[in-house]
Coordinates of C-alpha atoms and ligand atoms in Angstrom, one line a residue:
X1 CA 0.0 0.0 0.0
X2 CA 2.6 2.4 1.0
X3 CA 4.7 1.5 -2.0
X4 CA 1.8 2.2 -4.2
X5 CA 1.2 5.7 -2.9
X6 CA 4.8 6.5 -3.4
X7 CA 4.6 5.3 -7.0
X8 CA 1.6 7.5 -7.6
X9 CA 3.4 10.4 -6.1
X10 CA 6.4 9.7 -8.3
X11 CA 4.3 9.5 -11.5
X12 CA 2.4 12.7 -10.6
X13 CA 5.7 14.4 -10.0
X14 CA 7.1 13.3 -13.4
X15 CA 3.9 14.4 -15.2
X16 CA 4.2 17.8 -13.6
X17 CA 7.8 18.1 -14.6
X18 CA 7.1 17.0 -18.2
X19 CA 4.2 19.4 -18.5
X20 CA 6.4 22.3 -17.3
X21 CA 9.2 21.3 -19.8
X22 CA 6.8 21.0 -22.7
X23 CA 5.2 24.3 -21.9
X24 CA 8.6 25.9 -21.9
X25 CA 9.5 24.3 -25.2
X26 CA 6.3 25.4 -26.8
X27 CA 6.9 28.9 -25.5
X28 CA 10.2 29.0 -27.3
X29 CA 8.7 27.6 -30.5
X30 CA 6.0 30.1 -30.8
X31 CA 8.2 33.0 -30.1
X32 CA 7.0 35.3 -32.9
X33 CA 10.3 37.2 -33.6
X34 CA 12.5 34.1 -34.2
X35 CA 10.5 31.9 -36.5
X36 CA 8.9 32.5 -39.9
X37 CA 6.5 29.8 -40.5
X38 CA 6.8 30.3 -44.3
X39 CA 10.6 30.2 -44.4
X40 CA 11.8 27.2 -46.5
X41 CA 13.6 24.5 -44.5
X42 CA 16.5 24.4 -47.0
X43 CA 18.5 26.9 -49.0
X44 CA 18.7 24.6 -52.0
X45 CA 17.3 21.3 -53.2
X46 CA 18.6 19.3 -56.1
X47 CA 15.8 17.0 -57.3
X48 CA 15.7 13.9 -59.5
X49 CA 19.3 13.2 -59.2
X50 CA 21.1 9.9 -59.6
X51 CA 23.4 10.2 -56.7
X52 CA 26.9 8.7 -56.9
X53 CA 28.0 9.2 -53.3
X54 CA 31.8 9.1 -53.8
X55 CA 32.4 6.0 -51.7
X56 CA 32.1 3.7 -54.8
X57 CA 28.6 2.6 -54.1
X58 CA 26.2 2.2 -57.1
X59 CA 24.1 5.3 -57.9
X60 CA 20.7 5.7 -56.3
X61 CA 17.9 8.1 -57.0
X62 CA 17.4 10.9 -54.5
X63 CA 16.9 14.6 -53.8
X64 CA 19.7 16.4 -52.0
X65 CA 19.0 19.4 -49.8
X66 CA 21.6 22.0 -48.8
X67 CA 21.4 24.3 -45.8
X68 CA 24.1 26.6 -44.4
X69 CA 26.8 25.4 -46.9
X70 CA 26.3 21.7 -45.9
X71 CA 24.4 18.7 -47.2
X72 CA 21.3 18.8 -44.9
X73 CA 19.3 15.9 -46.2
X74 CA 19.3 13.1 -48.8
X75 CA 16.0 11.4 -49.7
X76 CA 12.6 12.5 -50.9
X77 CA 12.3 16.2 -50.5
X78 CA 9.5 18.5 -51.6
X79 CA 10.6 21.3 -53.9
X80 CA 8.6 23.8 -51.8
X81 CA 10.9 23.0 -48.8
X82 CA 13.7 24.9 -50.4
X83 CA 14.5 28.5 -51.4
X84 CA 16.0 27.3 -54.7
X85 CA 15.4 24.2 -56.7
X86 CA 17.6 22.6 -59.3
X87 CA 16.1 19.8 -61.3
X88 CA 18.8 17.3 -62.1
X89 CA 16.6 15.6 -64.7
X90 CA 18.2 12.3 -64.0
X91 CA 21.8 13.5 -64.3
X92 CA 24.6 12.3 -62.1
X93 CA 25.1 14.2 -58.9
X94 CA 28.5 13.5 -57.4
X95 CA 30.7 15.1 -54.7
X96 CA 32.8 17.9 -56.2
X97 CA 36.1 16.6 -57.5
X98 CA 39.1 17.1 -55.3
X99 CA 42.3 17.7 -57.3
X100 CA 45.2 16.8 -55.0
X101 CA 48.0 17.6 -57.5
X102 CA 47.9 21.2 -58.7
X103 CA 50.2 24.2 -59.0
X104 CA 47.9 27.1 -58.2
X105 CA 50.2 29.5 -56.3
X106 CA 48.9 32.2 -58.6
X107 CA 45.2 31.5 -58.0
X108 CA 44.5 34.9 -56.4
X109 CA 45.1 36.5 -59.8
X110 CA 42.4 34.3 -61.3
X111 CA 40.1 33.6 -58.4
X112 CA 37.4 32.1 -60.6
X113 CA 39.7 29.1 -61.5
X114 CA 37.4 28.5 -64.4
X115 CA 39.4 25.6 -66.0
X116 CA 39.0 23.7 -62.7
X117 CA 35.4 24.6 -62.1
X118 CA 34.4 23.5 -65.6
X119 CA 36.0 20.1 -65.0
X120 CA 33.8 19.7 -61.8
X121 CA 36.7 20.4 -59.4
X122 CA 35.7 22.1 -56.2
X123 CA 38.9 21.7 -54.1
X124 CA 42.5 22.1 -55.0
X125 CA 45.7 20.9 -53.2
X126 CA 48.6 23.1 -54.3
X127 CA 52.3 23.2 -53.4
X128 CA 53.2 20.0 -55.2
X129 CA 56.5 18.9 -56.6
X130 CA 58.5 20.6 -53.9
X131 CA 57.3 24.0 -55.0
X132 CA 55.0 26.0 -52.7
X133 CA 54.6 29.3 -51.0
X134 CA 56.8 29.5 -47.9
X135 CA 54.2 31.4 -45.9
X136 CA 51.3 29.0 -45.8
X137 CA 49.5 30.9 -43.2
X138 CA 49.3 34.0 -45.4
X139 CA 48.4 32.0 -48.5
X140 CA 45.4 30.3 -46.8
X141 CA 44.1 33.3 -44.8
X142 CA 44.1 35.4 -48.0
X143 CA 40.9 33.6 -49.1
X144 CA 39.0 35.7 -46.6
X145 CA 40.0 39.0 -48.3
X146 CA 40.2 37.7 -51.8
X147 CA 37.6 35.0 -52.1
X148 CA 38.0 32.1 -54.5
X149 CA 35.5 30.0 -56.5
X150 CA 37.0 26.8 -55.1
X151 CA 38.4 25.5 -51.9
X152 CA 42.2 25.7 -51.4
X153 CA 44.7 23.5 -49.5
X154 CA 48.4 23.4 -49.8
X155 CA 51.4 21.3 -49.1
X156 CA 54.7 22.9 -48.1
X157 CA 57.3 22.3 -50.8
X158 CA 60.8 21.0 -49.8
X159 CA 62.4 22.8 -52.8
X160 CA 60.9 26.1 -51.8
X161 CA 62.0 25.7 -48.2
X162 CA 65.5 24.7 -49.3
X163 CA 65.8 27.6 -51.6
X164 CA 64.7 30.0 -48.8
X165 CA 67.5 28.7 -46.6
X166 CA 70.4 27.8 -48.8
X167 CA 69.5 29.1 -52.3
X168 CA 70.4 26.7 -55.1
X169 CA 73.5 25.2 -53.5
X170 CA 74.4 21.7 -54.7
X171 CA 75.4 20.3 -51.3
X172 CA 74.1 18.9 -48.1
X173 CA 72.8 21.4 -45.6
X174 CA 74.8 22.3 -42.5
X175 CA 73.1 21.3 -39.2
X176 CA 72.0 25.0 -38.8
X177 CA 70.6 25.1 -42.3
X178 CA 68.7 21.9 -41.7
X179 CA 67.3 23.3 -38.5
X180 CA 66.1 26.4 -40.3
X181 CA 64.4 24.2 -42.9
X182 CA 62.7 22.1 -40.2
X183 CA 61.5 25.3 -38.6
X184 CA 59.9 26.5 -41.8
X185 CA 58.2 23.1 -42.3
X186 CA 57.0 23.2 -38.7
X187 CA 55.5 26.7 -39.2
X188 CA 53.8 25.7 -42.4
X189 CA 52.3 22.6 -40.8
X190 CA 51.1 24.7 -37.9
X191 CA 49.6 27.1 -40.4
X192 CA 47.6 24.3 -41.9
X193 CA 49.6 22.7 -44.7
X194 CA 48.4 19.1 -45.5
X195 CA 51.9 17.7 -45.7
X196 CA 55.4 18.0 -47.3
X197 CA 56.0 17.7 -51.0
X198 CA 59.2 17.1 -52.9
X199 CA 60.4 17.6 -56.4
X200 CA 63.5 15.6 -56.5
X201 CA 64.0 16.1 -60.2
X202 CA 64.1 19.9 -59.9
X203 CA 66.6 22.4 -58.7
X204 CA 67.2 22.7 -55.8
X205 CA 65.3 19.6 -54.5
X206 CA 67.4 17.3 -56.6
X207 CA 70.5 18.3 -54.5
X208 CA 69.0 16.7 -51.4
X209 CA 69.9 13.3 -50.2
X210 CA 67.4 11.0 -48.7
X211 CA 68.3 11.8 -45.1
X212 CA 67.5 15.5 -45.6
X213 CA 64.1 14.6 -46.9
X214 CA 63.5 12.2 -44.0
X215 CA 64.4 14.9 -41.5
X216 CA 61.8 17.3 -43.0
X217 CA 59.2 14.6 -43.5
X218 CA 59.5 13.8 -39.8
X219 CA 58.4 17.3 -39.0
X220 CA 55.4 17.1 -41.3
X221 CA 54.5 13.7 -39.9
X222 CA 54.4 15.0 -36.3
X223 CA 51.5 17.2 -37.5
X224 CA 49.7 14.4 -39.2
X225 CA 50.9 15.4 -42.7
X226 CA 51.4 13.3 -45.8
X227 CA 54.5 13.0 -47.9
X228 CA 53.7 13.7 -51.5
X229 CA 56.6 13.2 -54.0
X230 CA 57.5 14.0 -57.5
X231 CA 60.2 11.3 -57.4
X232 CA 63.9 11.6 -58.3
X233 CA 63.4 9.7 -61.5
X234 CA 60.3 8.7 -63.6
X235 CA 62.4 7.2 -66.4
X236 CA 65.2 4.7 -66.3
X237 CA 65.6 5.0 -62.5
X238 CA 61.9 4.8 -61.7
X239 CA 62.2 1.6 -59.6
X240 CA 64.9 2.9 -57.4
X241 CA 63.0 6.2 -57.1
X242 CA 59.8 4.3 -55.9
X243 CA 61.9 2.5 -53.4
X244 CA 63.3 5.8 -52.1
X245 CA 59.8 7.2 -51.7
X246 CA 58.6 4.3 -49.8
X247 CA 61.7 4.2 -47.6
X248 CA 61.1 7.8 -46.6
X249 CA 57.5 7.1 -45.6
X250 CA 58.5 3.9 -43.8
X251 CA 61.3 5.5 -41.8
X252 CA 59.2 8.3 -40.7
X253 CA 55.9 6.4 -40.3
X254 CA 53.7 8.6 -42.5
X255 CA 51.4 8.2 -45.5
X256 CA 53.0 8.5 -48.9
X257 CA 51.5 9.7 -52.1
X258 CA 53.5 9.3 -55.3
X259 CA 52.6 12.1 -57.6
X260 CA 51.7 11.7 -61.3
X261 CA 52.7 8.0 -61.4
X262 CA 54.1 7.1 -64.7
X263 CA 56.9 5.5 -66.7
X264 CA 58.6 8.0 -69.0
X265 CA 61.4 5.8 -70.5
X266 CA 60.4 4.1 -73.7
X267 CA 62.8 1.3 -72.7
X268 CA 60.7 0.5 -69.7
X269 CA 57.2 0.8 -71.3
X270 CA 55.0 -2.0 -70.0
X271 CA 56.9 -2.3 -66.7
X272 CA 54.1 -0.8 -64.7
X273 CA 53.3 -4.3 -63.4
X274 CA 56.7 -4.1 -61.7
X275 CA 56.4 -0.5 -60.5
X276 CA 52.8 -0.9 -59.3
X277 CA 53.9 -4.1 -57.6
X278 CA 56.3 -2.2 -55.4
X279 CA 53.4 0.0 -54.2
X280 CA 51.1 -2.9 -53.6
X281 CA 53.9 -4.8 -51.7
X282 CA 54.4 -1.8 -49.5
X283 CA 50.7 -1.6 -48.8
X284 CA 50.7 -5.3 -47.8
X285 CA 53.4 -4.4 -45.3
X286 CA 51.0 -2.0 -43.8
X287 CA 52.3 1.2 -45.3
X288 CA 49.8 3.8 -46.4
X289 CA 50.9 4.4 -50.0
X290 CA 48.7 5.9 -52.7
X291 CA 49.4 7.4 -56.1
X292 CA 47.8 9.9 -58.3
X293 CA 47.7 10.2 -62.1
X294 CA 46.5 12.3 -65.0
X295 CA 44.9 10.6 -67.9
X296 CA 47.3 11.4 -70.7
X297 CA 50.4 9.8 -72.2
X298 CA 52.3 13.1 -72.1
X299 CA 53.8 15.0 -69.2
X300 CA 54.4 18.7 -68.8
X301 CA 57.3 20.3 -67.1
X302 CA 60.1 22.8 -67.6
X303 CA 62.7 22.6 -70.4
X304 CA 65.7 22.7 -68.0
X305 CA 65.0 19.2 -66.8
X306 CA 66.5 18.1 -70.1
X307 CA 69.9 19.3 -68.9
X308 CA 71.8 17.3 -66.2
X309 CA 71.1 18.6 -62.7
X310 CA 74.7 19.5 -62.0
X311 CA 74.7 21.7 -65.1
X312 CA 71.9 23.8 -63.6
X313 CA 73.3 24.0 -60.1
X314 CA 73.3 27.5 -58.6
X315 CA 70.8 29.0 -61.0
X316 CA 70.8 30.2 -64.6
X317 CA 73.9 32.4 -64.3
X318 CA 76.0 29.5 -63.0
X319 CA 74.6 27.3 -65.7
X320 CA 75.5 29.8 -68.4
X321 CA 79.1 29.9 -67.1
X322 CA 79.4 26.2 -67.4
X323 CA 78.1 26.3 -70.9
X324 CA 80.6 29.0 -71.8
X325 CA 83.4 26.6 -71.0
X326 CA 83.9 24.3 -74.0
X327 CA 85.0 21.3 -72.0
X328 CA 82.1 21.5 -69.6
X329 CA 79.7 22.2 -72.4
X330 CA 81.0 19.0 -74.1
X331 CA 80.2 17.0 -71.0
X332 CA 76.7 18.4 -70.8
X333 CA 76.0 17.6 -74.4
X334 CA 77.4 14.1 -74.0
X335 CA 75.3 13.4 -71.0
X336 CA 72.2 14.6 -72.7
X337 CA 72.9 12.3 -75.6
X338 CA 73.5 9.3 -73.5
X339 CA 70.4 10.0 -71.4
X340 CA 68.2 10.3 -74.5
X341 CA 69.6 7.0 -75.8
X342 CA 69.1 5.2 -72.5
X343 CA 65.5 6.2 -72.4
X344 CA 64.9 4.7 -75.8
X345 CA 64.0 7.9 -77.8
X346 CA 65.9 8.5 -81.0
X347 CA 65.6 12.3 -80.8
X348 CA 63.6 15.1 -79.2
X349 CA 60.5 14.8 -81.3
X350 CA 58.7 13.9 -78.1
X351 CA 59.4 17.3 -76.6
X352 CA 56.9 20.0 -77.5
X353 CA 57.2 23.6 -76.5
X354 CA 54.2 24.8 -74.5
X355 CA 55.3 28.3 -73.5
X356 CA 58.4 30.0 -74.7
X357 CA 58.4 33.7 -73.8
X358 CA 61.0 35.0 -76.2
X359 CA 59.3 33.5 -79.2
X360 CA 55.6 32.4 -79.0
X361 CA 55.9 31.0 -82.6
X362 CA 57.6 28.0 -81.0
X363 CA 54.6 27.1 -78.9
X364 CA 52.9 23.9 -79.9
X365 CA 55.9 22.7 -81.9
X366 CA 58.5 20.0 -81.1
X367 CA 62.2 20.6 -80.4
X368 CA 62.9 18.5 -83.5
X369 CA 60.8 20.7 -85.8
X370 CA 62.1 23.9 -84.3
X371 CA 65.8 22.8 -84.5
X372 CA 65.3 21.7 -88.1
X373 CA 63.8 25.0 -89.2
X374 CA 66.2 27.2 -87.2
X375 CA 69.4 25.3 -88.0
X376 CA 68.5 23.7 -91.3
X377 CA 69.8 20.4 -90.0
X378 CA 68.1 17.3 -88.5
X379 CA 69.5 15.0 -85.9
X380 CA 70.1 15.1 -82.2
X381 CA 73.1 17.6 -82.2
X382 CA 71.2 20.6 -83.6
X383 CA 68.3 19.7 -81.3
X384 CA 70.6 19.8 -78.2
X385 CA 72.0 23.1 -79.4
X386 CA 68.4 24.4 -79.7
X387 CA 67.6 23.2 -76.2
X388 CA 70.7 24.9 -74.7
X389 CA 69.9 28.1 -76.5
X390 CA 66.4 28.2 -75.1
X391 CA 67.6 27.3 -71.6
X392 CA 70.0 30.2 -71.8
X393 CA 67.1 32.5 -72.9
X394 CA 65.2 31.7 -69.7
X395 CA 63.8 28.3 -70.4
X396 CA 60.3 27.2 -71.5
X397 CA 57.3 25.2 -70.4
X398 CA 57.2 21.9 -72.2
X399 CA 55.0 18.9 -72.9
X400 CA 56.8 15.6 -73.2
X401 CA 55.1 12.7 -75.1
X402 CA 57.0 9.9 -73.3
X403 CA 54.4 7.5 -71.9
X404 CA 52.6 4.4 -73.1
X405 CA 48.8 4.1 -73.1
X406 CA 48.7 0.6 -71.7
X407 CA 50.7 1.8 -68.7
X408 CA 48.3 4.7 -68.2
X409 CA 45.4 2.2 -68.1
X410 CA 47.1 -0.2 -65.8
X411 CA 47.9 2.6 -63.4
X412 CA 44.3 3.9 -63.5
X413 CA 42.8 0.5 -62.6
X414 CA 44.6 0.3 -59.2
X415 CA 42.1 0.9 -56.4
X416 CA 44.5 3.3 -54.7
X417 CA 45.1 5.6 -57.7
X418 CA 43.6 9.1 -57.5
X419 CA 42.8 11.3 -60.5
X420 CA 44.7 14.6 -60.4
X421 CA 45.6 17.1 -63.1
X422 CA 49.0 18.5 -62.2
X423 CA 47.7 21.7 -63.7
X424 CA 47.8 25.4 -62.7
X425 CA 45.0 27.9 -63.2
X426 CA 44.8 28.6 -66.9
X427 CA 44.4 31.9 -68.7
X428 CA 42.1 31.1 -71.6
X429 CA 44.0 31.2 -74.9
X430 CA 47.4 31.8 -73.4
X431 CA 50.3 29.6 -74.6
X432 CA 50.0 25.9 -75.5
X433 CA 49.7 24.2 -72.1
X434 CA 49.0 20.5 -71.5
X435 CA 45.3 19.8 -72.1
X436 CA 45.0 18.1 -68.7
X437 CA 44.3 21.5 -67.1
X438 CA 41.1 21.7 -69.1
X439 CA 40.0 18.1 -69.5
X440 CA 41.5 15.7 -67.0
X441 CA 38.4 14.7 -65.0
X442 CA 36.1 14.9 -67.9
X443 CA 38.4 12.8 -70.0
X444 CA 38.4 10.0 -67.4
X445 CA 34.6 10.0 -67.3
X446 CA 34.2 10.2 -71.1
X447 CA 37.1 8.1 -72.4
X448 CA 38.0 5.6 -69.6
X449 CA 34.5 5.1 -68.1
X450 CA 32.1 5.5 -71.0
X451 CA 34.1 4.6 -74.1
X452 CA 36.7 2.1 -72.8
X453 CA 34.8 0.8 -69.8
X454 CA 38.0 0.6 -67.9
X455 CA 36.4 1.9 -64.8
X456 CA 32.9 2.0 -63.5
X457 CA 31.4 5.5 -63.1
X458 CA 31.2 5.0 -59.4
X459 CA 34.8 3.9 -59.1
X460 CA 36.1 6.8 -61.2
X461 CA 34.2 9.2 -59.0
X462 CA 35.6 7.6 -55.9
X463 CA 39.1 8.3 -57.3
X464 CA 38.2 11.9 -57.7
X465 CA 36.4 12.4 -54.4
X466 CA 36.5 10.3 -51.3
X467 CA 39.9 8.7 -51.9
X468 CA 41.6 12.1 -52.3
X469 CA 39.7 13.5 -49.2
X470 CA 40.7 10.5 -47.1
X471 CA 44.3 10.6 -48.3
X472 CA 44.9 14.3 -47.7
X473 CA 42.8 14.5 -44.5
X474 CA 40.0 16.7 -45.9
X475 CA 37.6 15.5 -43.3
X476 CA 34.1 16.6 -44.3
X477 CA 34.5 16.5 -48.1
X478 CA 34.5 13.9 -50.9
X479 CA 31.2 12.2 -50.0
X480 CA 27.5 13.0 -50.4
X481 CA 26.6 12.6 -46.8
X482 CA 24.4 14.5 -44.5
X483 CA 26.5 17.0 -42.6
X484 CA 29.3 17.1 -45.2
X485 CA 30.2 20.3 -47.1
X486 CA 27.9 20.9 -50.0
X487 CA 30.6 20.6 -52.7
X488 CA 28.7 19.0 -55.6
X489 CA 28.9 18.5 -59.4
X490 CA 26.0 17.7 -61.7
X491 CA 26.8 16.1 -65.1
X492 CA 25.4 14.0 -67.9
X493 CA 27.2 10.7 -68.0
X494 CA 26.3 10.3 -71.7
X495 CA 27.9 13.5 -72.9
X496 CA 30.6 14.3 -70.3
X497 CA 34.0 14.5 -72.0
X498 CA 37.1 16.4 -72.7
X499 CA 37.6 18.6 -75.8
X500 CA 41.1 20.0 -75.0
X501 CA 43.8 18.5 -77.2
X502 CA 47.6 19.1 -77.4
X503 CA 47.0 21.1 -80.6
X504 CA 44.1 23.1 -79.2
X505 CA 44.2 22.9 -75.4
X506 CA 42.0 25.9 -74.6
X507 CA 38.7 24.1 -74.8
X508 CA 36.3 23.4 -71.9
X509 CA 34.8 20.0 -71.4
X510 CA 31.2 19.0 -72.3
X511 CA 28.4 17.6 -70.2
X512 CA 29.1 19.3 -66.9
X513 CA 26.2 21.6 -66.1
X514 CA 26.3 22.6 -62.4
X515 CA 29.0 22.9 -59.9
X516 CA 28.4 23.9 -56.2
X517 CA 31.0 24.9 -53.8
X518 CA 29.9 25.0 -50.1
X519 CA 26.3 25.1 -51.3
X520 CA 26.8 28.0 -53.7
X521 CA 26.5 27.7 -57.5
X522 CA 29.8 28.5 -59.2
X523 CA 28.6 27.0 -62.5
X524 CA 24.9 27.0 -63.4
X525 CA 23.6 25.5 -66.7
X526 CA 27.1 25.6 -68.1
X527 CA 27.6 29.3 -67.2
X528 CA 30.1 30.6 -64.7
X529 CA 28.6 32.7 -61.9
X530 CA 30.2 35.5 -59.8
X531 CA 30.1 33.4 -56.6
X532 CA 33.3 33.0 -54.7
X533 CA 32.3 30.6 -51.9
X534 CA 35.7 28.8 -51.6
X535 CA 37.4 28.4 -48.2
X536 CA 40.8 27.4 -47.0
X537 CA 41.2 23.7 -46.1
X538 CA 43.6 23.1 -43.3
X539 CA 44.9 19.8 -42.0
Ligands
ZN601 ZN1 55.6 17.0 -60.6

């Protein structure tokens, strides 16, 4: 009896408390100044989409709602629940593409980044190949004053750090110099860099021995960064270069991304089974190794990489001094000849000029053609003379047709390969740049997914979205998930494709109609908008 009364009392007490709470809640809810009953629940809803979520799962039909720059809901959503409706009409809705291998240090001069936006790219990782800004904090904070159309992350480049401390000296750093470099990497990581990059083919990165890179990578690793490398050699020495990259990550205990994975020696064409095997072996040992790739059989880099690295030490003036000495010049020429021969090319017909400032008429033509016309002689000797002359005049941007299509395909099929352009922000119509900066993602979707069926659509998109986000630690991007940033791309899988060619690179892709960055439309019905919703992405 007593017990029962107590129970009654308890229930009564609970009921009273609940009533008070609910009265309080309803009081808040009906507060007239804070809630507009007619306000739409979402800022934007994309209806009738076939959603490819970025994880590799098969597409599904859904509407996607966006609120406050984030994906708020996925499912059946009434159009009247949103301030703006975009009817996808059955097109593919994917997470915005994340391009982890770019060179966009100059992006603030072209904040619309149109060549990337039109490929469906919404986030860029810059600072690759050892070359970055040295003040990462300033680079990333600038987004607030000078807004961009896309999101921006950066690595800190070993070459840039080395140059800042010891210029272009061809020697090991002193302990004090190494300390200074470590301090610069430390600061960059604190400022939000996503990792350390190297360009061990370029001056001055090429002068670093493995232990120097290990020391700097260790600093980046302490902050959870990745080691992204343009390896010492992508030609005849590619196997040893992969081993070095893996050794660095293994010694330090950090994830490794091998940039623009390729084989650029004709003699080694077809050996991707060996080179990919090294990566897959390392992964079996528990090392986090990934690679990235652009979907072309030509690379693009500077002309001076054709000269031996010792010949370029100390900068252009030093290089010119060496070339003025007949004996040294003879050694340089001999090394260029033997290197060419070892890589299996009979001359420099594979080397096309992309951007030569002193004479724009060279753009789009090969060294072989230019040398033949300028020197009325064919053969390797006049071509080398031509290269040296152009190097002495300040160098050139080049496109090198040195890869094999079967290798490109074998690389693309690996589950840990990401799609990345290796491009900068393009100025429409300027020079004859590599077409990848206009077409890379669209080319994968058009050629390798639709025409060749090398990849499924879902897997190709995974390689452009969640895999890059996971690898570079971009936490809330790369997937269509509730709560994730609303970076989205809408395209027609039947018409998406690249149009940019080596002969006519300045052509935007087809089939990509809408691009959203943090919920704002930067491309609508194939037209660029004035929106600049990009943010800095920090590790
Ligand atoms: Zn590179």
